[in-house]
Amino acid sequence: MRKKVIAGNWKMNMLPDAAIRFIDELTPMVKNTENEVVLCVPYTDLFYSLLAAQNTNIKIGAQNMHWEESGAYTGEVSAKMLKSIGVEYVIIGHSERRQYFAETDETVNKKIKAAFANELKPIVCVGETLEQRESGDALNVITMQTQKALEGLTEEQVANTIIAYEPIWAIGTGKTATSEDANEAIKAIRNKISDLYGQNTSNRIIIQYGGSVKSTNAKELFEMSDIDGGLVGGASLKAEEFAKIVNYN
Ligand code: 13P
């Protein structure tokens, strides 16, 4: 049985004092869950969040990183730097980074390799635009993104990657993919991984859904056969709402 991983993506929100208050509030509400609880916070909240989450079951992640270990890359943060303070997860290739910051399948692939080299767990985002969905191209787009993201990884590394299927048209719009459509897309990703890395790997890899997940739709989505939890944006900014999503079962 694959574990459910419920990750919050705070995006560019929350000052350190709010982050600490959030974690203090969330801790008792999620302490009994069997699901993996992750908060991906802005760089400026990482250290405070790690301290606040000490001795809890809440894991802390970053939202991006550079693939080089160090060097003349003004403004960038490396996997090694994240690891050095105790970060465990990192989101790679979020559609907002692909759209606004020129992230490509190639940079995503380099970042995943750097994450593994530094023992960080990558949460890799794939997803189609509305236009691609309407033209019937969605499954092709997301399976190609997955293939390119994972190129050159070992079976073991692929099994330890988390993929987040986030249809771009469902992000921050209040429009959620139907649980059937989300499950179909995630099955297509899993089948692709089976073709490339074998069935054992595809049975192990965790694939989340993201895009307007909230407490009222989490259960229906996360109980589908192939959906292993969620990557939650807006609804992860209120501790009580996020706790309800974590405790959906
Ligand atoms: P929303 O949950 O706000 O739609 O955002 C989803 C997302 O982009 C998570 O990474």
Tab-separated table of C-alpha atoms and ligand atoms in Angstrom:
chain	number	residue	atom	x	y	z
A	1	MET	CA	0.000	0.000	0.000
A	2	ARG	CA	1.316	3.402	-0.960
A	3	LYS	CA	1.306	6.088	1.705
A	4	LYS	CA	-0.817	9.203	1.150
A	5	VAL	CA	1.276	12.351	1.085
A	6	ILE	CA	-0.552	15.621	1.753
A	7	ALA	CA	1.673	18.582	0.999
A	8	GLY	CA	0.882	22.264	1.367
A	9	ASN	CA	2.434	24.701	-1.088
A	10	TRP	CA	2.331	28.130	0.508
A	11	LYS	CA	3.733	29.777	-2.644
A	12	MET	CA	4.804	33.407	-1.923
A	13	ASN	CA	2.772	33.755	1.276
A	14	MET	CA	3.340	33.797	5.044
A	15	LEU	CA	5.875	35.767	7.082
A	16	PRO	CA	7.922	33.845	9.683
A	17	ASP	CA	5.710	34.754	12.661
A	18	ALA	CA	2.631	33.501	10.779
A	19	ALA	CA	4.502	30.338	9.748
A	20	ILE	CA	5.407	29.542	13.345
A	21	ARG	CA	1.840	30.198	14.539
A	22	PHE	CA	0.483	28.016	11.747
A	23	ILE	CA	2.722	25.071	12.651
A	24	ASP	CA	1.959	25.423	16.366
A	25	GLU	CA	-1.747	25.349	15.533
A	26	LEU	CA	-1.489	22.499	13.013
A	27	THR	CA	0.662	20.200	15.177
A	28	PRO	CA	-2.022	18.888	17.584
A	29	MET	CA	-4.593	18.607	14.799
A	30	VAL	CA	-2.503	16.242	12.649
A	31	LYS	CA	-0.485	14.371	15.229
A	32	ASN	CA	-2.479	11.138	14.885
A	33	THR	CA	-2.599	10.903	11.109
A	34	GLU	CA	-0.960	8.055	9.222
A	35	ASN	CA	-0.608	10.319	6.201
A	36	GLU	CA	2.667	12.093	5.481
A	37	VAL	CA	2.281	15.817	6.213
A	38	VAL	CA	4.536	18.238	4.358
A	39	LEU	CA	4.650	22.045	4.234
A	40	CYS	CA	6.556	23.635	1.353
A	41	VAL	CA	7.316	27.137	2.543
A	42	PRO	CA	9.147	30.213	1.189
A	43	TYR	CA	12.936	30.254	1.727
A	44	THR	CA	12.611	32.941	4.405
A	45	ASP	CA	10.309	30.664	6.453
A	46	LEU	CA	12.392	27.486	6.156
A	47	PHE	CA	14.546	27.805	9.238
A	48	TYR	CA	11.720	29.029	11.496
A	49	SER	CA	9.423	26.298	10.189
A	50	LEU	CA	12.021	23.585	10.763
A	51	LEU	CA	12.419	24.732	14.379
A	52	ALA	CA	8.651	24.927	14.922
A	53	ALA	CA	8.165	21.464	13.393
A	54	GLN	CA	10.867	19.783	15.485
A	55	ASN	CA	9.463	16.780	17.405
A	56	THR	CA	6.300	16.770	15.282
A	57	ASN	CA	5.231	14.621	12.307
A	58	ILE	CA	5.251	17.684	10.021
A	59	LYS	CA	7.968	17.641	7.348
A	60	ILE	CA	9.311	20.805	5.744
A	61	GLY	CA	10.016	21.379	2.072
A	62	ALA	CA	11.210	24.179	-0.210
A	63	GLN	CA	9.444	25.302	-3.388
A	64	ASN	CA	12.421	25.428	-5.761
A	65	MET	CA	16.216	25.066	-5.890
A	66	HIS	CA	19.128	25.368	-8.315
A	67	TRP	CA	20.795	22.273	-9.776
A	68	GLU	CA	24.391	23.417	-9.193
A	69	GLU	CA	25.893	22.843	-5.764
A	70	SER	CA	27.465	26.311	-5.444
A	71	GLY	CA	28.910	29.096	-7.569
A	72	ALA	CA	28.165	32.419	-9.243
A	73	TYR	CA	24.375	32.148	-9.459
A	74	THR	CA	23.158	35.283	-7.719
A	75	GLY	CA	19.864	34.818	-5.940
A	76	GLU	CA	19.794	31.023	-6.192
A	77	VAL	CA	19.715	28.370	-3.457
A	78	SER	CA	21.200	24.890	-3.935
A	79	ALA	CA	20.010	21.462	-2.843
A	80	LYS	CA	23.047	21.200	-0.608
A	81	MET	CA	22.063	24.440	1.157
A	82	LEU	CA	18.522	23.164	1.727
A	83	LYS	CA	19.810	19.846	3.041
A	84	SER	CA	22.282	21.593	5.366
A	85	ILE	CA	19.479	23.111	7.459
A	86	GLY	CA	17.327	19.967	7.558
A	87	VAL	CA	14.882	20.451	4.684
A	88	GLU	CA	13.487	17.096	3.484
A	89	TYR	CA	11.347	17.867	0.423
A	90	VAL	CA	11.526	20.219	-2.542
A	91	ILE	CA	8.929	21.074	-5.181
A	92	ILE	CA	10.441	20.990	-8.670
A	93	GLY	CA	8.913	22.258	-11.909
A	94	HIS	CA	5.748	23.835	-10.558
A	95	SER	CA	3.715	25.226	-13.472
A	96	GLU	CA	4.140	28.754	-12.070
A	97	ARG	CA	7.907	28.343	-12.353
A	98	ARG	CA	7.580	26.889	-15.858
A	99	GLN	CA	5.277	29.753	-16.862
A	100	TYR	CA	6.915	32.780	-15.179
A	101	PHE	CA	10.534	31.725	-14.607
A	102	ALA	CA	11.478	29.817	-17.757
A	103	GLU	CA	11.675	26.405	-16.084
A	104	THR	CA	11.971	23.701	-18.759
A	105	ASP	CA	11.819	19.910	-18.819
A	106	GLU	CA	15.631	19.966	-18.999
A	107	THR	CA	16.117	22.162	-15.906
A	108	VAL	CA	13.514	20.071	-14.080
A	109	ASN	CA	15.516	16.943	-14.881
A	110	LYS	CA	18.782	18.516	-13.663
A	111	LYS	CA	17.128	19.682	-10.446
A	112	ILE	CA	15.676	16.236	-9.678
A	113	LYS	CA	19.141	14.692	-10.072
A	114	ALA	CA	20.625	17.354	-7.771
A	115	ALA	CA	17.863	16.737	-5.227
A	116	PHE	CA	18.676	13.006	-5.104
A	117	ALA	CA	22.416	13.695	-4.928
A	118	ASN	CA	21.660	15.643	-1.727
A	119	GLU	CA	19.056	13.248	-0.304
A	120	LEU	CA	16.115	15.593	-0.786
A	121	LYS	CA	12.760	14.146	-1.840
A	122	PRO	CA	11.548	15.833	-5.034
A	123	ILE	CA	7.874	16.634	-5.621
A	124	VAL	CA	7.790	17.026	-9.388
A	125	CYS	CA	4.872	18.885	-10.968
A	126	VAL	CA	3.361	18.068	-14.345
A	127	GLY	CA	0.113	19.296	-15.871
A	128	GLU	CA	-1.609	20.440	-19.029
A	129	THR	CA	-3.086	23.817	-20.021
A	130	LEU	CA	-6.805	24.244	-20.719
A	131	GLU	CA	-6.070	24.445	-24.430
A	132	GLN	CA	-4.172	21.150	-24.346
A	133	ARG	CA	-7.001	19.486	-22.424
A	134	GLU	CA	-9.634	20.770	-24.829
A	135	SER	CA	-7.682	19.573	-27.845
A	136	GLY	CA	-7.465	16.065	-26.361
A	137	ASP	CA	-3.711	16.331	-25.817
A	138	ALA	CA	-3.604	16.246	-22.002
A	139	LEU	CA	-2.449	12.661	-21.451
A	140	ASN	CA	0.223	12.980	-24.109
A	141	VAL	CA	1.532	16.231	-22.578
A	142	ILE	CA	1.735	14.948	-19.014
A	143	THR	CA	3.284	11.593	-19.898
A	144	MET	CA	5.942	13.371	-22.009
A	145	GLN	CA	6.666	15.826	-19.174
A	146	THR	CA	7.027	12.850	-16.827
A	147	GLN	CA	9.341	10.969	-19.180
A	148	LYS	CA	11.618	14.000	-19.665
A	149	ALA	CA	11.656	14.849	-15.969
A	150	LEU	CA	12.755	11.341	-14.981
A	151	GLU	CA	15.282	10.711	-17.774
A	152	GLY	CA	18.494	9.111	-16.546
A	153	LEU	CA	17.219	8.276	-13.046
A	154	THR	CA	17.552	4.776	-11.576
A	155	GLU	CA	14.446	2.691	-10.892
A	156	GLU	CA	15.003	3.243	-7.167
A	157	GLN	CA	15.170	7.018	-7.626
A	158	VAL	CA	11.996	7.002	-9.712
A	159	ALA	CA	10.230	4.965	-7.033
A	160	ASN	CA	11.255	7.619	-4.504
A	161	THR	CA	10.107	10.584	-6.592
A	162	ILE	CA	6.730	12.139	-5.891
A	163	ILE	CA	4.841	13.346	-8.942
A	164	ALA	CA	2.134	15.972	-8.529
A	165	TYR	CA	-0.361	16.020	-11.373
A	166	GLU	CA	-1.610	19.609	-11.415
A	167	PRO	CA	-3.771	20.595	-14.390
A	168	ILE	CA	-2.920	24.268	-14.905
A	169	TRP	CA	-6.548	25.252	-15.471
A	170	ALA	CA	-7.423	23.921	-11.995
A	171	ILE	CA	-4.759	25.872	-10.083
A	172	GLY	CA	-6.162	28.722	-8.013
A	173	THR	CA	-9.324	28.805	-10.107
A	174	GLY	CA	-11.716	26.909	-7.850
A	175	LYS	CA	-12.163	24.464	-10.748
A	176	THR	CA	-11.158	20.972	-9.677
A	177	ALA	CA	-10.661	18.127	-12.125
A	178	THR	CA	-13.353	15.504	-11.566
A	179	SER	CA	-12.020	12.657	-9.473
A	180	GLU	CA	-12.446	10.376	-12.515
A	181	ASP	CA	-10.467	12.676	-14.816
A	182	ALA	CA	-7.736	13.161	-12.213
A	183	ASN	CA	-7.511	9.410	-11.660
A	184	GLU	CA	-7.371	8.746	-15.396
A	185	ALA	CA	-4.522	11.226	-15.827
A	186	ILE	CA	-2.612	9.778	-12.894
A	187	LYS	CA	-3.134	6.244	-14.236
A	188	ALA	CA	-1.672	7.375	-17.563
A	189	ILE	CA	1.410	8.690	-15.740
A	190	ARG	CA	1.707	5.440	-13.795
A	191	ASN	CA	1.412	3.372	-16.996
A	192	LYS	CA	4.155	5.434	-18.605
A	193	ILE	CA	6.396	4.799	-15.610
A	194	SER	CA	5.595	1.094	-15.830
A	195	ASP	CA	6.656	1.069	-19.509
A	196	LEU	CA	9.909	2.880	-18.749
A	197	TYR	CA	10.903	1.593	-15.303
A	198	GLY	CA	8.857	-1.561	-14.697
A	199	GLN	CA	5.673	-2.376	-12.873
A	200	ASN	CA	7.243	-2.616	-9.438
A	201	THR	CA	8.474	0.984	-9.721
A	202	SER	CA	5.114	2.203	-11.002
A	203	ASN	CA	3.323	0.501	-8.112
A	204	ARG	CA	5.617	2.244	-5.611
A	205	ILE	CA	5.762	5.813	-6.932
A	206	ILE	CA	3.499	8.309	-5.167
A	207	ILE	CA	1.435	10.458	-7.535
A	208	GLN	CA	-0.572	13.318	-6.038
A	209	TYR	CA	-3.325	15.488	-7.449
A	210	GLY	CA	-3.162	19.284	-7.150
A	211	GLY	CA	-5.509	22.058	-8.230
A	212	SER	CA	-8.179	23.603	-6.006
A	213	VAL	CA	-8.042	20.790	-3.437
A	214	LYS	CA	-10.055	21.713	-0.335
A	215	SER	CA	-11.594	19.958	2.654
A	216	THR	CA	-14.864	19.445	0.770
A	217	ASN	CA	-13.328	17.553	-2.179
A	218	ALA	CA	-10.219	15.928	-0.655
A	219	LYS	CA	-11.893	12.676	0.383
A	220	GLU	CA	-13.428	11.994	-3.004
A	221	LEU	CA	-10.149	12.689	-4.786
A	222	PHE	CA	-7.803	10.872	-2.408
A	223	GLU	CA	-9.943	7.734	-2.283
A	224	MET	CA	-9.529	7.137	-6.017
A	225	SER	CA	-7.430	4.062	-6.862
A	226	ASP	CA	-4.348	5.885	-8.168
A	227	ILE	CA	-4.370	9.239	-6.332
A	228	ASP	CA	-1.902	9.173	-3.443
A	229	GLY	CA	-2.746	12.451	-1.738
A	230	GLY	CA	-2.478	16.050	-2.835
A	231	LEU	CA	-0.427	19.187	-3.355
A	232	VAL	CA	-2.547	21.936	-1.857
A	233	GLY	CA	-2.148	25.658	-2.555
A	234	GLY	CA	-4.706	28.164	-1.253
A	235	ALA	CA	-6.353	25.737	1.176
A	236	SER	CA	-2.996	25.102	2.889
A	237	LEU	CA	-2.835	28.665	4.215
A	238	LYS	CA	-5.359	28.109	7.032
A	239	ALA	CA	-4.292	25.518	9.616
A	240	GLU	CA	-7.813	24.287	10.354
A	241	GLU	CA	-8.688	23.822	6.677
A	242	PHE	CA	-5.371	22.134	5.917
A	243	ALA	CA	-5.797	19.822	8.926
A	244	LYS	CA	-9.199	18.755	7.598
A	245	ILE	CA	-7.573	17.858	4.280
A	246	VAL	CA	-4.807	15.897	6.021
A	247	ASN	CA	-7.435	14.100	8.135
A	248	TYR	CA	-9.761	13.402	5.192
A	249	ASN	CA	-9.853	9.673	5.988
B	1	13P	P1	-4.505	25.726	-5.437
B	1	13P	O1	-4.760	24.619	-4.443
B	1	13P	O2	-4.545	27.091	-4.825
B	1	13P	O3	-5.371	25.582	-6.647
B	1	13P	O4	-2.994	25.556	-5.943
B	1	13P	C1	-2.568	24.313	-6.365
B	1	13P	C2	-1.094	24.346	-6.502
B	1	13P	O5	-0.555	24.987	-7.388
B	1	13P	C3	-0.293	23.595	-5.531
B	1	13P	O6	1.029	23.508	-5.931
